[in-house]
Amino acid sequence: MASITLAQGLNEGLRYAMTQDPKVVCLGEDVGKLGGVFRITDKLQTEFGEDRVFDSPLAESGIVGTSIGMAIYGLRPVAEMQFDGFTYPAFEQIVSHAAKYRMRSLGRVSLPLVIRIPYGGGIGAVEHHSESLEAYFTHTAGLKVVTPSTPSDAFSMIVQAINDPDPVVFLEPKRRYWVREDVELPVTDGMPFGRAAVRREGNEVTLISWGPCMRTCEEAAEEAASDGVSVELIDVRSLVPLDIDTILASVKKTGRAVVVHEAQITGGYGGEIAARIMEDDFLSLHAPVLRVAGYDMPYPPAKLEDIFLPDIDRVLDAVDKVLNY
Amino acid sequence: MRGVVDPASISTEMIQMLAPDGSFVGDGDFEIDLKEEDLRQIYRHMVLARRADQEGTNLQRQGELGVYTPLLGQEAAQVGSAYALSERDWIFPSYRELAVAMYRGIDPSSVMHLFRGTVHGGDWDAREHRFAYYSVPIATQMLHAVGFARAAQIEKSNIVAITYFGDGATSEGDFHEACNYGGVWKVPVVFFCQNNQYAISVPLSKQTAAPTISAKALGYGMPGYRVDGNDVLAVYAVARETIRRAREGGGPSLIEAVTFRRGPHSTADDPTRYRTKEELAAWEAKDPIARFQTYCKNEGVLDDDFIKSCDDEGAQIATNIRASIVGAGPRPAIDLFNNVYEEMPETLRREYKQYEEEQSAREGDE
Ligand SMILES: Cc1ncc(C[n+]2csc(CCOP(=O)(O)OP(=O)(O)O)c2C)c(N)n1
């Protein structure tokens, strides 16, 4: 057992995948000598050489576009976007090619590539460094979209993402990079890819979240428990594919659901989950599904990010509302 | 050989007026029209920028700024180019152009507030200072400069746009698009690249295989200049020529100012991971301010009183920045809701109402 951070879980997972499969390569801005601005690729270049871990020129469309080419050849590229807000130049390659290649080749060519993106706020960063872009990708059929919230998941999910035959947008909740967990490496008993985890069992309200907001939800569930309210907490882990069965089973039990994410509320993925619960099991619901999310504004400057990010009070307010509906 | 462009034939020499030791070497192709007072002002602006920049780093180290991107070592590139502009010309910066901002009369605290996280973009009036907001997404501002220059061309206003970017930026698609549009439309724009050798940890050799950045200009049908970016006179001379040509309808130019970022990329960066002490020392020996000071002293343009008055003014600016930044709280949250659209949509109004209710509930709890 070793105490590792989520960032180290990713680093160890990449190392493991690269050792297992010589076709895995890592590329991106500053991923080589520097080991990435968050050190997720730390020391990998020294260990695996410059043909396996290399700096790209400063161009995100290039990073993803060339990764697509490498995947067509038969490599398994792991492309790093330095920050969420700098993914946009790669948008065309992701949406027009990564997501569509399987369909356009009638299933003949799949693209096993991983696009790693540190995302979300809460670290006091300057503008463009705190964006939650999951909905852009969940809206784009053909991409898998996953996000770990614990160090052990970080390890097993990055390995699974690399082994997956489809393009995976791998969202790394950067404010959780430094959370710790005692982990036995390598993690080989992780949950299957695409599955949600019930992090806490309860029977009155289902709280649904992922990555960045898991901590807030854990604390809210704890506080609710001390007020005698039993909250079941689901870590979605995989937005696409969505483990809807785990969510519905929970809602059948509790009859109430609150979805929490820090992305702006309009068009956020919470709306998708809420709609599916309502469509699939309306009669189990005692209250409308509520969303706690960022406001419909550009992510605010650091000094105001606390008003934007869902906090325990806002989550508990929603829990209260569905209980007292 | 006929039909062949050979990268080896490209000149990698730099235009230079002052040697690193401050002696005047001149360059017959360029004239300098600066008066003694101009030389003093150029010196002054470099000194003030360096002091304000230092204060940015200090404040970050003391936890008052979230992050800061120092310009140390790039004062000549910035002041020399800005000094060649006329007042109505517009500037489209990246995120390191504090010296240019100050030259345009922007209070450096307004820039620091971006790094403190009290505002985005920057707390100044872009139109008043003809200085657009800082642009963090690499190379994106270059297209704005081209569009602005196209508008100036359409309106025959005689205004030139200059845009600043780094060596790393030349890899982005937006760099190519901006240069190409600029060339095709033949607009009054100057592309000013501060080649400070690194994009965070990535050295220029991994950014481009071109012999020089200035050589890229050829592909867009514009002239490219490679100038000693630590030589403020040479930068000024080159900028002046390109700005004048742009104003006269001669189209865009690309300037590569060869310099060095002596600080970290940002205060979050650890440059010891990717560059050597020797490399840094070699560039410290080419300091732009020391070089220019020696020259001006030799010319009898600078005396100790003036040097001291610049240092004192710099100290005062640092004090003012500190006073504005230390402890500065957030702006009112309503500003955020108000500035998404001209008119707040109904759904956002409801979000604001909910926010207010939650706030007052919290205050009630306390
Ligand atoms: C589109 C985009 N990608 C990545 C980044 C992250 N980033 C910030 S600065 C930087 C390096 C920029 O280097 P350069 O253009 O040479 O300018 P310098 O910082 O040296 O002034 C990178 C990769 C960004 N800001 N924008």
XYZ file of C-alpha atoms and ligand atoms in Angstrom:
717
model
C 0.000 0.000 0.000
C 1.208 3.468 -0.858
C -0.416 6.796 -0.245
C -0.679 8.439 -3.658
C -2.364 11.493 -5.077
C -4.786 11.439 -7.973
C -2.033 13.009 -10.089
C 0.326 10.189 -9.147
C -2.390 7.655 -9.884
C -2.526 8.993 -13.424
C 1.260 9.039 -13.721
C 1.515 5.462 -12.466
C -1.346 4.376 -14.694
C 0.351 5.847 -17.751
C 3.612 4.159 -16.787
C 1.809 0.844 -16.373
C -0.012 1.114 -19.704
C 3.192 2.098 -21.487
C 5.029 -0.844 -19.988
C 2.270 -3.263 -20.947
C 1.870 -2.027 -24.495
C 4.714 -0.591 -26.605
C 2.157 1.047 -28.885
C 1.203 3.607 -26.239
C 2.739 7.056 -26.793
C 2.209 10.352 -24.958
C 2.315 13.745 -26.609
C 1.397 17.308 -25.809
C 2.792 20.661 -24.788
C 5.549 20.383 -22.173
C 4.848 16.686 -21.483
C 8.464 15.656 -22.160
C 11.273 17.116 -20.119
C 8.971 19.077 -17.860
C 6.578 16.184 -17.301
C 3.576 18.409 -18.001
C 2.540 21.500 -16.068
C 0.792 19.220 -13.569
C 3.593 16.617 -13.757
C 1.195 13.902 -14.907
C 3.824 12.630 -17.345
C 6.645 13.172 -14.856
C 9.785 11.159 -15.705
C 8.031 9.170 -18.421
C 10.290 10.618 -21.103
C 13.402 9.567 -19.187
C 12.007 6.077 -18.756
C 10.523 5.459 -22.178
C 12.513 7.760 -24.446
C 11.623 10.561 -26.813
C 9.805 8.332 -29.263
C 7.260 7.366 -26.640
C 6.857 10.657 -24.756
C 7.353 13.864 -26.656
C 6.687 17.570 -26.680
C 4.484 18.791 -29.473
C 4.726 22.243 -30.947
C 2.260 24.642 -29.365
C -0.842 23.721 -31.360
C -3.758 21.745 -30.024
C -5.381 20.973 -33.343
C -2.016 19.493 -34.229
C -1.859 17.412 -31.062
C -5.236 15.792 -31.664
C -4.990 15.678 -35.453
C -1.629 13.915 -35.399
C -2.868 11.599 -32.654
C -5.642 10.568 -35.001
C -3.043 9.799 -37.654
C -1.021 7.757 -35.187
C -4.108 5.838 -34.147
C -4.917 5.086 -37.780
C -1.419 3.648 -38.071
C -2.018 1.467 -35.038
C -0.460 3.317 -32.122
C -2.360 4.202 -28.980
C -1.726 7.904 -28.491
C -2.435 9.674 -25.243
C -2.735 13.357 -26.071
C -2.576 16.011 -23.384
C -4.410 19.306 -23.588
C -2.568 21.588 -21.187
C -5.736 23.102 -19.762
C -9.469 22.863 -20.390
C -9.629 26.345 -21.898
C -6.958 25.515 -24.478
C -8.778 22.534 -25.911
C -10.853 24.650 -28.252
C -8.355 24.817 -31.129
C -8.587 20.996 -31.208
C -12.361 21.015 -31.333
C -12.588 20.437 -35.054
C -10.325 17.384 -34.965
C -12.195 15.961 -31.988
C -15.698 16.535 -33.315
C -15.220 16.114 -37.039
C -12.763 13.220 -37.003
C -12.084 11.523 -33.674
C -15.778 11.097 -32.976
C -16.804 10.099 -36.484
C -14.079 7.894 -37.888
C -15.664 4.620 -36.844
C -18.970 5.541 -38.462
C -17.386 7.006 -41.568
C -15.342 3.869 -42.119
C -18.390 1.665 -41.589
C -16.690 0.237 -38.537
C -13.469 -0.598 -40.336
C -11.261 1.939 -38.582
C -11.605 2.809 -34.951
C -9.497 5.373 -33.177
C -8.145 4.130 -29.856
C -6.864 7.446 -28.595
C -7.140 9.238 -25.299
C -7.420 12.992 -24.971
C -6.495 13.969 -21.435
C -7.825 17.306 -20.241
C -7.327 18.845 -16.787
C -10.641 20.560 -16.166
C -12.698 22.585 -13.748
C -12.057 25.384 -11.305
C -11.496 25.890 -7.635
C -7.738 26.349 -7.793
C -7.623 30.144 -7.995
C -6.377 30.149 -11.583
C -6.514 32.991 -14.112
C -9.079 33.012 -16.890
C -9.385 30.083 -19.342
C -7.891 27.694 -16.780
C -11.063 26.631 -14.956
C -13.579 25.511 -17.540
C -15.901 22.530 -17.367
C -16.339 21.356 -20.911
C -17.871 17.933 -20.447
C -21.132 18.816 -22.167
C -19.398 19.742 -25.435
C -18.105 16.198 -25.599
C -21.077 14.303 -24.194
C -23.097 16.012 -26.890
C -20.741 14.628 -29.515
C -21.715 11.049 -30.300
C -18.748 8.790 -30.888
C -16.685 9.987 -27.938
C -16.490 8.331 -24.578
C -16.268 10.834 -21.750
C -14.966 9.742 -18.373
C -13.685 11.440 -15.250
C -12.097 9.847 -12.178
C -12.468 11.305 -8.708
C -10.104 9.114 -6.689
C -6.437 8.102 -7.029
C -7.262 4.418 -7.539
C -9.841 5.265 -10.195
C -7.309 7.576 -11.793
C -4.985 4.621 -12.238
C -7.486 2.054 -13.413
C -9.509 4.428 -15.583
C -6.529 5.821 -17.494
C -5.394 2.265 -18.203
C -8.888 1.273 -19.315
C -9.215 4.404 -21.439
C -5.951 3.589 -23.203
C -7.082 0.009 -23.834
C -10.503 1.091 -25.056
C -11.070 0.782 -28.803
C -12.862 4.148 -29.033
C -11.662 7.715 -28.570
C -11.919 8.691 -24.934
C -12.036 12.226 -23.609
C -10.421 11.779 -20.243
C -11.345 14.660 -17.962
C -9.056 15.162 -14.980
C -10.623 17.167 -12.143
C -7.649 19.380 -11.469
C -8.761 20.526 -8.051
C -8.630 16.875 -7.001
C -5.118 16.250 -8.348
C -3.724 16.394 -4.834
C -6.268 14.248 -2.946
C -4.685 11.145 -1.430
C -5.654 7.536 -1.020
C -3.860 4.396 0.090
C -3.589 2.329 -3.028
C -2.089 -1.042 -3.906
C -0.313 -0.621 -7.243
C -1.003 -1.655 -9.872
C -4.747 -1.325 -9.463
C -6.105 -4.323 -11.343
C -9.416 -4.760 -9.556
C -10.951 -1.442 -10.637
C -14.611 -1.279 -11.632
C -15.378 -2.048 -15.268
C -15.121 0.910 -17.645
C -18.399 2.762 -18.031
C -19.793 1.937 -14.620
C -20.983 4.360 -11.949
C -19.944 3.879 -8.329
C -22.237 4.150 -5.340
C -19.923 5.963 -2.932
C -22.331 6.051 -0.053
C -25.559 4.198 0.513
C -28.718 5.900 1.631
C -32.453 5.738 1.062
C -33.984 9.212 1.057
C -32.182 11.238 -1.618
C -29.880 10.234 -4.474
C -27.061 12.710 -4.976
C -25.407 12.346 -8.366
C -22.121 13.935 -9.339
C -18.654 13.292 -10.759
C -15.016 14.414 -10.654
C -14.635 17.950 -9.343
C -17.766 18.125 -7.173
C -17.477 14.742 -5.473
C -15.838 16.190 -2.404
C -18.539 18.794 -1.920
C -21.186 16.095 -2.294
C -19.463 13.781 0.187
C -19.406 16.573 2.733
C -22.996 17.488 2.030
C -24.066 13.854 2.442
C -22.203 13.687 5.719
C -23.833 16.841 6.983
C -27.242 15.632 5.882
C -26.630 12.411 7.768
C -25.902 14.353 10.927
C -29.313 15.973 10.448
C -30.856 12.544 10.097
C -31.191 12.582 6.295
C -30.017 9.506 4.456
C -28.281 10.372 1.197
C -27.090 7.924 -1.428
C -24.113 9.306 -3.351
C -23.327 8.227 -6.887
C -20.050 8.999 -8.633
C -21.003 8.801 -12.291
C -17.345 8.249 -13.404
C -18.397 7.694 -16.988
C -20.656 10.321 -18.526
C -20.639 8.502 -21.845
C -21.513 5.700 -21.758
C -23.807 6.510 -18.861
C -24.532 3.788 -16.334
C -28.201 4.686 -16.206
C -29.168 1.420 -14.490
C -27.187 2.222 -11.358
C -28.801 5.665 -11.245
C -32.328 4.365 -11.791
C -31.938 1.615 -9.204
C -30.967 4.242 -6.664
C -33.789 6.605 -7.557
C -36.296 3.752 -7.368
C -35.166 3.338 -3.760
C -34.989 7.001 -2.750
C -37.601 8.637 -4.983
C -35.543 11.825 -5.093
C -32.523 12.963 -7.039
C -30.194 15.961 -7.130
C -27.490 16.279 -9.781
C -24.462 18.420 -8.983
C -21.867 19.735 -11.414
C -19.820 22.876 -11.701
C -20.387 23.401 -15.413
C -22.918 26.074 -16.309
C -26.455 24.822 -15.795
C -27.859 25.468 -19.263
C -27.069 22.557 -21.516
C -25.031 20.964 -18.732
C -24.966 17.205 -18.402
C -27.176 17.363 -15.312
C -30.106 18.148 -17.574
C -29.484 14.923 -19.478
C -29.443 12.825 -16.329
C -32.534 14.542 -14.960
C -34.419 13.985 -18.203
C -33.520 10.306 -18.336
C -34.636 9.708 -14.756
C -37.906 11.444 -15.491
C -38.487 9.593 -18.747
C -37.575 6.174 -17.414
C -39.065 6.186 -13.938
C -41.369 9.141 -13.457
C -43.603 7.246 -11.069
C -40.856 6.577 -8.553
C -40.213 10.287 -8.145
C -41.579 12.134 -5.112
C -40.102 15.404 -6.324
C -38.676 16.905 -9.484
C -35.010 16.152 -10.089
C -33.020 19.253 -9.149
C -29.743 20.501 -10.537
C -27.081 22.357 -8.591
C -24.651 23.841 -11.082
C -22.622 26.843 -12.136
C -24.480 29.958 -13.195
C -24.909 30.822 -16.857
C -21.906 33.081 -17.099
C -18.301 32.751 -18.170
C -16.315 31.181 -15.355
C -15.657 34.078 -12.967
C -12.317 35.517 -11.845
C -10.654 33.559 -9.053
C -11.790 35.923 -6.312
C -15.393 35.201 -7.208
C -15.185 31.541 -8.094
C -16.655 30.527 -4.774
C -19.984 32.032 -5.693
C -20.000 30.053 -8.926
C -18.959 26.644 -7.651
C -21.664 24.537 -6.022
C -20.897 24.377 -2.315
C -22.275 22.354 0.561
C -24.990 24.880 1.354
C -26.326 24.920 -2.178
C -26.321 21.134 -2.322
C -28.063 20.882 1.036
C -30.649 23.462 -0.042
C -31.512 21.261 -2.987
C -31.623 18.164 -0.787
C -34.016 20.027 1.522
C -36.160 21.069 -1.394
C -36.620 17.581 -2.793
C -37.315 16.242 0.690
C -39.920 18.874 1.445
C -41.477 19.052 -1.967
C 18.940 25.769 -58.014
C 16.109 26.978 -60.147
C 12.696 26.531 -58.518
C 14.085 25.785 -55.094
C 13.894 27.821 -51.907
C 16.752 26.776 -49.706
C 16.416 27.286 -45.948
C 20.208 27.367 -45.755
C 20.221 30.535 -47.831
C 18.213 32.469 -45.256
C 20.155 35.047 -43.263
C 20.146 34.324 -39.557
C 21.931 37.564 -38.706
C 20.273 40.098 -36.469
C 19.787 43.775 -37.001
C 21.714 45.505 -34.251
C 22.595 49.078 -33.303
C 24.120 48.595 -29.875
C 26.531 45.841 -28.944
C 25.889 44.145 -25.586
C 28.597 46.333 -24.027
C 26.666 49.447 -25.002
C 28.943 50.561 -27.808
C 27.206 51.882 -30.901
C 27.625 49.636 -33.924
C 24.805 51.048 -36.016
C 23.197 49.559 -39.072
C 23.436 51.455 -42.326
C 20.043 50.260 -43.509
C 18.215 51.984 -40.692
C 18.230 55.524 -39.490
C 17.377 56.674 -36.033
C 15.463 59.884 -35.583
C 15.451 59.990 -31.801
C 16.217 63.131 -29.868
C 17.956 63.197 -26.513
C 14.650 63.506 -24.718
C 13.370 60.435 -26.567
C 16.361 58.455 -25.393
C 15.702 59.479 -21.822
C 12.036 58.542 -22.104
C 12.872 55.147 -23.553
C 15.256 54.541 -20.706
C 12.656 55.689 -18.211
C 9.930 53.421 -19.593
C 12.196 50.391 -19.452
C 13.180 51.086 -15.862
C 9.601 51.673 -14.727
C 8.394 48.499 -16.410
C 11.125 46.441 -14.821
C 10.283 47.764 -11.392
C 6.551 47.196 -11.802
C 7.242 43.726 -13.149
C 9.409 42.940 -10.151
C 6.557 44.011 -7.921
C 4.273 41.546 -9.720
C 6.644 38.725 -8.888
C 7.044 39.939 -5.310
C 3.305 40.157 -4.789
C 2.799 36.668 -6.152
C 5.503 35.304 -3.875
C 3.687 36.894 -0.962
C 0.430 35.256 -1.959
C -1.256 38.438 -3.194
C -1.435 37.319 -6.834
C -2.559 33.896 -7.983
C 0.103 33.793 -10.639
C 2.253 36.262 -12.557
C 4.009 36.162 -15.940
C 7.222 38.187 -15.651
C 8.695 40.119 -18.574
C 12.191 40.457 -17.093
C 14.679 40.676 -19.954
C 12.141 41.715 -22.575
C 11.938 45.428 -21.736
C 13.754 46.611 -24.866
C 11.618 44.534 -27.218
C 8.469 45.951 -25.692
C 9.413 49.578 -25.138
C 11.362 49.895 -28.387
C 8.415 48.711 -30.462
C 5.785 50.647 -28.549
C 7.787 53.863 -28.833
C 7.552 53.660 -32.618
C 3.748 53.711 -32.609
C 1.691 56.806 -32.912
C -0.958 57.537 -30.382
C -3.925 56.380 -32.405
C -2.398 53.018 -33.288
C -3.802 49.960 -31.569
C -2.044 47.240 -29.642
C -3.173 43.619 -29.374
C -1.078 42.009 -26.621
C -0.663 38.507 -25.245
C -0.186 38.316 -21.468
C 3.357 39.521 -20.922
C 3.264 43.062 -22.304
C 3.269 45.034 -19.077
C 5.847 47.495 -20.446
C 3.655 48.239 -23.463
C 0.584 48.632 -21.276
C 2.383 51.092 -19.015
C 3.736 52.961 -22.004
C 0.138 53.440 -23.058
C -0.705 54.961 -19.707
C -2.385 51.930 -18.201
C -2.007 51.747 -14.456
C 0.025 48.581 -13.869
C -2.251 47.706 -10.959
C -5.047 47.226 -13.484
C -2.940 44.547 -15.085
C -2.046 42.986 -11.755
C -5.727 42.660 -10.889
C -6.046 40.111 -13.661
C -3.403 38.029 -11.917
C -4.986 38.558 -8.544
C -8.198 37.180 -9.916
C -10.369 40.204 -9.288
C -11.090 40.666 -13.013
C -10.714 38.880 -16.310
C -9.025 40.445 -19.312
C -7.926 43.558 -17.530
C -9.355 46.526 -15.696
C -8.731 49.270 -18.220
C -10.623 50.910 -21.045
C -9.274 49.390 -24.247
C -10.536 52.259 -26.393
C -9.083 54.943 -24.193
C -5.626 53.352 -24.244
C -5.872 51.677 -27.663
C -4.633 48.599 -25.875
C -6.843 45.509 -26.171
C -7.297 43.122 -23.270
C -4.702 40.545 -22.403
C -5.176 37.398 -24.428
C -4.173 34.173 -22.749
C -5.227 31.662 -25.435
C -2.083 31.604 -27.512
C -2.000 33.509 -30.826
C -5.720 34.298 -30.826
C -5.151 38.051 -30.525
C -3.248 38.092 -33.813
C -6.430 37.660 -35.794
C -8.076 40.488 -33.898
C -5.226 42.771 -34.935
C -5.669 41.757 -38.560
C -9.409 42.348 -38.420
C -8.861 45.688 -36.763
C -6.337 46.671 -39.402
C -8.725 45.576 -42.145
C -11.364 47.847 -40.631
C -8.866 50.707 -40.494
C -8.065 50.046 -44.123
C -11.727 50.059 -45.131
C -12.342 53.259 -43.215
C -9.089 54.833 -44.467
C -8.255 55.957 -40.958
C -4.456 55.732 -41.166
C -4.359 53.635 -38.017
C -1.906 50.769 -37.661
C -2.322 47.706 -35.451
C 0.528 45.881 -33.805
C 0.186 42.493 -32.172
C 2.555 40.845 -29.712
C 3.068 37.112 -29.357
C 5.746 34.599 -28.426
C 7.841 32.111 -30.323
C 5.537 29.296 -29.214
C 2.601 31.147 -30.709
C 4.049 30.746 -34.187
C 3.035 27.075 -34.032
C -0.655 27.762 -33.616
C -3.061 27.692 -36.506
C -4.152 31.218 -35.636
C -0.632 32.472 -36.325
C -0.810 31.084 -39.834
C -4.294 32.408 -40.432
C -3.413 35.856 -39.147
C -0.267 36.146 -41.257
C -2.038 34.819 -44.286
C -5.024 37.142 -43.961
C -2.695 40.018 -43.284
C -0.722 39.303 -46.420
C -3.714 38.683 -48.659
C -5.587 41.757 -47.482
C -2.378 43.775 -47.294
C -3.560 45.421 -44.120
C -1.693 47.867 -41.875
C -0.548 45.417 -39.229
C 2.781 44.597 -37.623
C 3.281 41.093 -36.252
C 5.733 41.445 -33.393
C 7.165 38.175 -32.133
C 9.163 38.210 -28.930
C 11.318 35.178 -29.460
C 12.301 34.600 -25.854
C 13.598 31.114 -26.703
C 11.126 29.057 -24.700
C 7.431 28.327 -24.649
C 7.193 27.259 -21.031
C 9.714 24.359 -21.160
C 9.777 23.848 -24.906
C 12.815 25.351 -26.667
C 12.502 27.001 -30.049
C 14.201 24.039 -31.735
C 11.171 21.903 -30.899
C 8.772 24.598 -32.002
C 9.953 25.156 -35.534
C 12.421 23.773 -38.053
C 12.546 27.115 -39.871
C 15.974 28.791 -39.861
C 14.440 31.845 -38.193
C 10.976 33.010 -37.244
C 11.398 36.051 -39.446
C 11.838 33.682 -42.420
C 8.236 32.604 -42.059
C 7.209 36.012 -43.372
C 8.168 34.923 -46.875
C 5.374 32.377 -46.989
C 2.891 35.184 -46.521
C 4.381 37.621 -48.958
C 5.583 40.083 -46.375
C 9.024 41.182 -45.227
C 10.474 39.579 -42.126
C 12.964 41.243 -39.793
C 15.219 39.571 -37.284
C 16.380 42.067 -34.728
C 18.357 41.971 -31.511
C 15.467 42.189 -29.086
C 17.685 43.364 -26.249
C 18.812 46.348 -28.261
C 16.159 48.981 -27.841
C 17.506 51.210 -30.618
C 17.469 48.420 -33.169
C 13.972 47.332 -32.152
C 12.776 50.904 -32.411
C 14.337 51.380 -35.842
C 12.802 48.224 -37.254
C 9.412 48.853 -35.698
C 9.422 52.401 -37.022
C 10.104 51.240 -40.559
C 7.418 48.543 -40.506
C 4.830 50.810 -38.926
C 5.517 53.509 -41.471
C 5.203 51.077 -44.347
C 1.956 49.720 -42.927
C 0.593 53.246 -42.620
C 1.543 54.060 -46.171
C -0.399 51.098 -47.523
C 2.584 48.790 -47.950
C 1.023 45.979 -45.935
C 2.126 43.862 -42.993
C 5.533 42.840 -41.680
C 6.771 40.221 -39.306
C 9.368 41.187 -36.714
C 11.280 38.607 -34.735
C 12.847 40.231 -31.691
C 15.451 37.843 -30.368
C 15.418 38.019 -26.593
C 15.201 35.880 -23.506
C 12.681 35.397 -20.744
C 14.911 35.526 -17.709
C 12.237 34.735 -15.181
C 10.042 31.672 -15.056
C 7.282 31.303 -17.652
C 4.952 32.185 -14.835
C 5.499 32.121 -11.126
C 4.032 28.591 -11.185
C 6.908 27.408 -13.371
C 10.289 25.986 -12.361
C 12.738 26.810 -15.166
C 15.588 24.876 -13.535
C 13.896 21.757 -14.898
C 14.616 22.704 -18.500
C 17.371 25.293 -18.815
C 20.849 25.810 -17.418
C 22.356 28.453 -15.186
C 24.929 29.135 -17.906
C 22.243 29.905 -20.451
C 20.606 32.341 -18.090
C 23.932 33.967 -17.198
C 24.783 34.463 -20.857
C 21.553 36.388 -21.348
C 21.944 38.389 -18.170
C 25.164 39.661 -19.700
C 23.079 41.025 -22.578
C 20.757 42.969 -20.311
C 18.772 45.490 -22.354
C 18.656 48.230 -19.749
C 22.321 48.103 -18.722
C 23.308 48.181 -22.381
C 21.190 51.205 -23.142
C 22.234 52.984 -19.977
C 25.894 52.621 -20.914
C 25.201 53.954 -24.371
C 23.222 56.924 -23.112
C 25.808 57.779 -20.488
C 28.548 57.668 -23.085
C 26.476 59.949 -25.257
C 26.016 62.303 -22.330
C 22.254 61.898 -22.463
C 21.751 60.360 -19.034
C 23.070 61.755 -15.807
C 22.914 60.328 -12.324
C 20.064 62.638 -11.350
C 17.868 61.382 -14.130
C 18.749 57.775 -13.393
C 17.841 58.318 -9.785
C 14.601 60.042 -10.662
C 13.603 56.991 -12.740
C 14.445 54.662 -9.880
C 12.420 56.814 -7.488
C 9.481 56.917 -9.848
C 9.690 53.132 -10.177
C 9.680 52.741 -6.417
C 6.589 54.937 -6.222
C 4.835 52.858 -8.889
C 5.667 49.701 -6.951
C 4.205 51.245 -3.817
C 1.060 52.184 -5.690
C 0.645 48.705 -7.130
C 1.052 47.227 -3.692
C -1.527 49.583 -2.240
C -4.019 48.693 -4.929
C -3.469 44.941 -4.778
C -2.815 43.909 -1.210
C -5.999 42.679 0.358
C -8.167 43.775 -2.588
C -11.430 41.873 -2.371
C -13.671 40.621 -5.123
C -15.818 42.924 -7.165
C -19.558 42.714 -6.523
C -21.062 39.477 -7.782
C -23.811 41.393 -9.574
C -21.144 42.573 -12.041
C -20.820 39.002 -13.227
C -24.517 38.548 -13.827
C -24.792 41.977 -15.440
C -21.964 41.558 -17.890
C -22.947 38.352 -19.623
C -25.335 40.157 -21.968
C -26.464 43.694 -22.584
C -29.790 42.670 -21.116
C -30.003 39.926 -18.526
C -32.073 37.009 -19.850
C -34.975 35.898 -17.686
C -33.380 32.560 -16.797
C -30.217 34.270 -15.626
C -32.276 36.783 -13.665
C -33.818 33.857 -11.817
C -30.393 32.402 -11.152
C -29.362 35.736 -9.699
C -32.438 35.862 -7.528
C -31.691 32.413 -6.219
C -28.109 33.447 -5.561
C -29.296 36.466 -3.578
C -31.745 34.424 -1.549
C -29.033 31.938 -0.699
C -26.717 34.768 0.276
C -29.212 36.348 2.604
C -30.116 32.957 4.068
C -26.430 32.468 4.832
C -26.110 35.863 6.398
C -29.143 35.005 8.502
C -27.409 31.800 9.628
C -24.305 33.608 10.773
C -4.164 27.878 -26.992
C -3.278 27.760 -25.809
N -2.620 26.610 -25.590
C -1.845 26.460 -24.491
C -1.718 27.467 -23.600
C -0.876 27.282 -22.346
N 0.312 28.112 -22.430
C 0.340 29.327 -21.865
S 1.707 30.157 -22.253
C 2.324 28.890 -23.155
C 3.637 29.060 -23.842
C 3.647 30.246 -24.711
O 4.900 30.439 -25.268
P 5.224 31.652 -26.221
O 4.175 31.796 -27.261
O 6.611 31.458 -26.697
O 5.121 32.944 -25.308
P 5.876 33.292 -23.954
O 5.068 32.708 -22.849
O 7.249 32.723 -24.031
O 5.876 34.776 -23.863
C 1.440 27.825 -23.147
C 1.672 26.534 -23.812
C -2.422 28.657 -23.861
N -2.349 29.718 -23.039
N -3.191 28.772 -24.964
